[in-house]
Short mmCIF file of C-alpha atoms in Angstrom, two decimals:
data_model
loop_
_atom_site.label_atom_id
_atom_site.label_comp_id
_atom_site.label_asym_id
_atom_site.label_seq_id
_atom_site.Cartn_x
_atom_site.Cartn_y
_atom_site.Cartn_z
CA MET A 28 189.69 84.28 37.98
CA THR A 29 188.70 87.92 38.48
CA VAL A 30 189.78 89.48 41.77
CA THR A 31 188.20 92.40 43.55
CA LYS A 32 188.97 94.00 46.89
CA ARG A 33 186.32 91.86 48.55
CA THR A 34 185.51 88.77 46.63
CA PRO A 35 187.49 86.85 44.04
CA VAL A 36 185.19 84.56 42.15
CA ARG A 37 185.35 82.13 39.20
CA LEU A 38 182.71 82.21 36.48
CA LEU A 39 181.06 78.89 35.82
CA GLY A 40 179.30 77.64 32.70
CA ALA A 41 175.57 78.00 32.13
CA ALA A 42 173.39 75.96 34.42
CA GLY A 43 170.69 73.72 32.96
CA ALA A 44 168.52 72.60 35.86
CA ALA A 45 164.77 73.24 35.91
CA LEU A 46 163.34 75.35 38.71
CA GLY A 47 161.10 73.77 41.31
CA SER A 48 158.76 76.03 43.24
CA LEU A 49 159.69 74.79 46.65
CA ALA A 50 159.30 76.98 49.69
CA LEU A 51 161.78 76.79 52.50
CA GLY A 52 160.36 74.88 55.47
CA ALA A 53 161.15 74.90 59.14
CA CYS A 54 160.89 72.21 61.78
CA GLY A 55 158.74 72.89 64.82
CA SER A 56 159.71 72.27 68.42
CA ALA A 57 157.84 69.79 70.59
CA ALA A 58 156.72 70.38 74.21
CA VAL A 59 156.93 67.50 76.68
CA PRO A 60 154.24 67.45 79.39
CA GLY A 61 155.53 67.33 82.94
CA ALA A 62 154.43 64.69 85.44
CA ARG A 63 151.80 65.48 88.11
CA SER A 64 153.16 65.44 91.66
CA ALA A 65 151.81 62.91 94.12
CA GLY A 66 148.68 64.01 95.94
CA ALA A 67 147.90 66.83 93.52
CA PRO A 68 144.32 67.18 92.27
CA ALA A 69 143.55 65.33 89.08
CA THR A 70 142.46 68.63 87.48
CA GLU A 71 145.85 70.26 87.96
CA PRO A 72 147.26 71.18 84.51
CA ALA A 73 150.53 69.57 83.52
CA ALA A 74 153.52 71.90 83.25
CA ALA A 75 155.17 72.17 79.85
CA THR A 76 158.92 71.77 79.61
CA THR A 77 161.39 72.69 76.94
CA ALA A 78 162.21 70.36 74.08
CA PRO A 79 164.63 67.53 74.93
CA PRO A 80 168.28 67.97 73.94
CA GLY A 81 168.78 67.25 70.26
CA MET A 82 165.16 68.07 69.31
CA PRO A 83 165.11 70.75 66.55
CA SER A 84 163.60 74.06 67.58
CA ALA A 85 161.37 76.25 65.44
CA LEU A 86 163.23 78.58 63.07
CA PRO A 87 162.35 82.27 63.38
CA PRO A 88 160.54 83.72 60.36
CA ARG A 89 162.75 85.51 57.84
CA PRO A 90 162.26 89.28 58.23
CA SER A 91 160.75 91.00 55.22
CA PRO A 92 162.60 93.91 53.58
CA PRO A 93 161.17 97.38 54.21
CA PRO A 94 158.35 98.49 51.89
CA PRO A 95 159.68 99.93 48.62
CA VAL A 96 159.79 103.71 48.31
CA CYS A 97 158.19 105.51 45.38
CA THR A 98 161.11 107.21 43.63
CA ALA A 99 161.18 110.53 41.80
CA GLU A 100 160.77 108.47 38.61
CA GLY A 101 157.39 107.30 39.89
CA ILE A 102 158.37 103.65 40.43
CA ALA A 103 158.74 101.35 43.44
CA VAL A 104 160.94 98.24 43.07
CA SER A 105 160.95 95.28 45.46
CA MET A 106 162.30 91.73 45.68
CA ASN A 107 160.12 88.75 46.58
CA GLU A 108 161.33 85.88 48.74
CA PRO A 109 163.43 83.46 46.65
CA ASP A 110 162.27 79.96 45.80
CA ALA A 111 164.93 77.32 46.35
CA ALA A 112 165.42 73.75 45.11
CA MET A 113 168.59 71.64 45.03
CA GLY A 114 170.88 74.66 45.31
CA LEU A 115 168.99 76.66 42.66
CA ARG A 116 167.54 80.03 43.64
CA ALA A 117 165.01 82.18 41.79
CA ALA A 118 163.61 85.51 42.96
CA ARG A 119 161.03 87.77 41.35
CA ILE A 120 161.76 91.50 41.18
CA GLU A 121 158.67 93.70 40.79
CA LEU A 122 158.40 97.27 39.54
CA ARG A 123 155.18 99.10 40.40
CA ASN A 124 154.24 102.32 38.65
CA CYS A 125 153.40 104.52 41.64
CA GLY A 126 153.44 107.70 39.57
CA SER A 127 150.85 109.43 37.43
CA ARG A 128 152.32 108.77 33.95
CA PRO A 129 152.99 105.60 31.93
CA TYR A 130 156.43 104.06 32.43
CA ARG A 131 158.09 102.32 29.48
CA LEU A 132 160.49 99.38 29.52
CA ASN A 133 162.11 97.26 26.84
CA GLY A 134 164.26 94.21 27.38
CA TYR A 135 166.54 93.37 30.29
CA PRO A 136 167.40 95.56 33.26
CA SER A 137 171.03 96.24 34.17
CA LEU A 138 171.97 94.67 37.52
CA ARG A 139 174.74 94.66 40.10
CA VAL A 140 174.96 92.64 43.32
CA LEU A 141 176.03 94.80 46.27
CA ASP A 142 177.43 94.01 49.73
CA GLU A 143 176.24 95.44 53.04
CA HIS A 144 178.16 98.66 52.29
CA ARG A 145 176.52 98.88 48.84
CA GLN A 146 179.78 98.07 47.09
CA PRO A 147 179.54 95.81 44.01
CA PHE A 148 180.72 92.23 43.92
CA ASP A 149 182.50 90.91 40.84
CA VAL A 150 179.50 89.09 39.37
CA ALA A 151 178.70 88.32 35.72
CA VAL A 152 175.05 89.11 34.92
CA VAL A 153 173.76 86.98 32.05
CA ARG A 154 170.78 88.23 30.06
CA GLY A 155 168.49 85.31 29.34
CA THR A 156 168.15 81.97 31.09
CA ARG A 157 166.89 78.47 30.31
CA GLN A 158 166.16 77.70 33.94
CA VAL A 159 162.85 79.60 34.10
CA LYS A 160 160.55 80.84 31.37
CA ASP A 161 161.89 83.92 29.62
CA ALA A 162 159.69 85.49 26.95
CA GLY A 163 162.56 87.66 25.74
CA PRO A 164 162.72 91.43 25.27
CA LYS A 165 159.82 93.46 23.98
CA PRO A 166 158.50 97.02 24.51
CA LEU A 167 156.23 97.38 27.54
CA THR A 168 154.11 100.23 28.87
CA ILE A 169 153.29 100.09 32.59
CA ARG A 170 150.31 102.24 33.39
CA PRO A 171 149.93 103.94 36.78
CA GLY A 172 149.07 101.38 39.45
CA ARG A 173 150.25 98.42 37.33
CA LYS A 174 153.39 96.27 37.61
CA ALA A 175 156.13 94.67 35.58
CA ALA A 176 158.54 92.00 36.80
CA PHE A 177 161.63 89.98 35.94
CA VAL A 178 163.27 86.98 37.60
CA VAL A 179 166.87 86.49 38.70
CA VAL A 180 168.28 82.96 38.92
CA TRP A 181 171.46 81.72 40.58
CA ARG A 182 173.08 78.72 42.23
CA ASN A 183 174.45 78.59 45.73
CA THR A 184 177.55 76.56 44.86
CA VAL A 185 180.84 76.67 46.76
CA THR A 186 183.69 74.97 44.92
CA GLU A 187 186.64 76.91 46.35
CA THR A 188 187.04 76.88 50.12
CA THR A 189 189.87 79.41 49.97
CA THR A 190 187.69 82.22 48.57
CA VAL A 191 184.90 84.18 50.21
CA ALA A 192 181.44 83.24 48.98
CA VAL A 193 179.24 86.03 47.62
CA ALA A 194 176.24 86.89 49.81
CA GLY A 195 174.71 90.06 48.39
CA LYS A 196 172.61 92.29 50.62
CA TYR A 197 171.28 94.58 47.88
CA LEU A 198 170.49 94.42 44.18
CA GLU A 199 171.13 97.51 42.08
CA VAL A 200 168.55 97.72 39.30
CA ARG A 201 168.67 100.06 36.32
CA PRO A 202 165.25 99.40 34.74
CA ALA A 203 166.23 100.67 31.28
CA PRO A 204 169.15 102.49 29.64
CA GLY A 205 169.33 106.10 30.78
CA ARG A 206 167.05 105.53 33.77
CA PRO A 207 168.30 106.11 37.33
CA VAL A 208 169.28 103.02 39.33
CA VAL A 209 167.19 101.74 42.24
CA ILE A 210 168.83 99.98 45.22
CA VAL A 211 166.64 97.05 46.26
CA PRO A 212 167.17 95.28 49.63
CA ALA A 213 167.56 91.53 49.13
CA TYR A 214 164.94 89.23 50.68
CA GLY A 215 167.55 86.99 52.29
CA PRO A 216 171.09 86.94 50.88
CA ILE A 217 171.80 86.67 47.18
CA ASP A 218 174.06 83.72 47.97
CA LEU A 219 175.98 83.01 44.76
CA GLY A 220 178.66 80.96 46.50
CA ASN A 221 181.78 81.04 44.29
CA THR A 222 179.91 80.94 40.97
CA GLY A 223 180.07 84.68 40.32
CA ARG A 224 177.07 84.32 38.00
CA LEU A 225 173.53 85.72 38.03
CA GLU A 226 171.01 85.07 35.24
CA GLU A 227 167.95 87.19 34.51
CA THR A 228 164.79 87.19 32.44
CA ALA A 229 163.44 90.14 30.49
CA TRP A 230 160.78 92.46 31.86
CA ARG A 231 157.19 91.29 31.43
CA LEU A 232 153.86 92.73 32.52
CA SER A 233 152.56 91.39 35.81
CA THR A 234 148.93 90.40 36.31
CA ALA A 235 149.21 90.36 40.12
#
């Protein structure tokens, strides 16, 4: 077990579940029509009341992160909303070339999961995954206005109730060796539980 000032975690073995593209759903609330008082005109509209006790109410929509800023390197990096299925999470990280020159990548980015104060958690980042398609590393050239992307995969598993579960608020991305890092706000928490493990795919060109 590796211990940090904030979060001691235990590394688990490689996961082998397949990803399902399931979006998170929310239950809607129901309105119960009120009764019409005696002697009231038949055209009087019925008054709506709140949902009965125990009836689930509608969940508020998850707020989107702020739009990515075009850095001095001429790139803008953002995180899409994670897909979730049976405790497995997968989120797509996109890099858009917002500059005027080609931007070159090759292989896997370097990552760190950060807390709300932008301090790193003790998390093992594994290059390569069998849980989503990973074409592997290869040289890429992203022309101005085009995008590249990679996917991060993790499990929200809590096996130790005595330790604090990881819930990252930011992802630090170094697109390639020698390039400056970019701090990307998480779209919802990067909730690794106690696993202390994050898997990633290599960069690939995006057609979107």
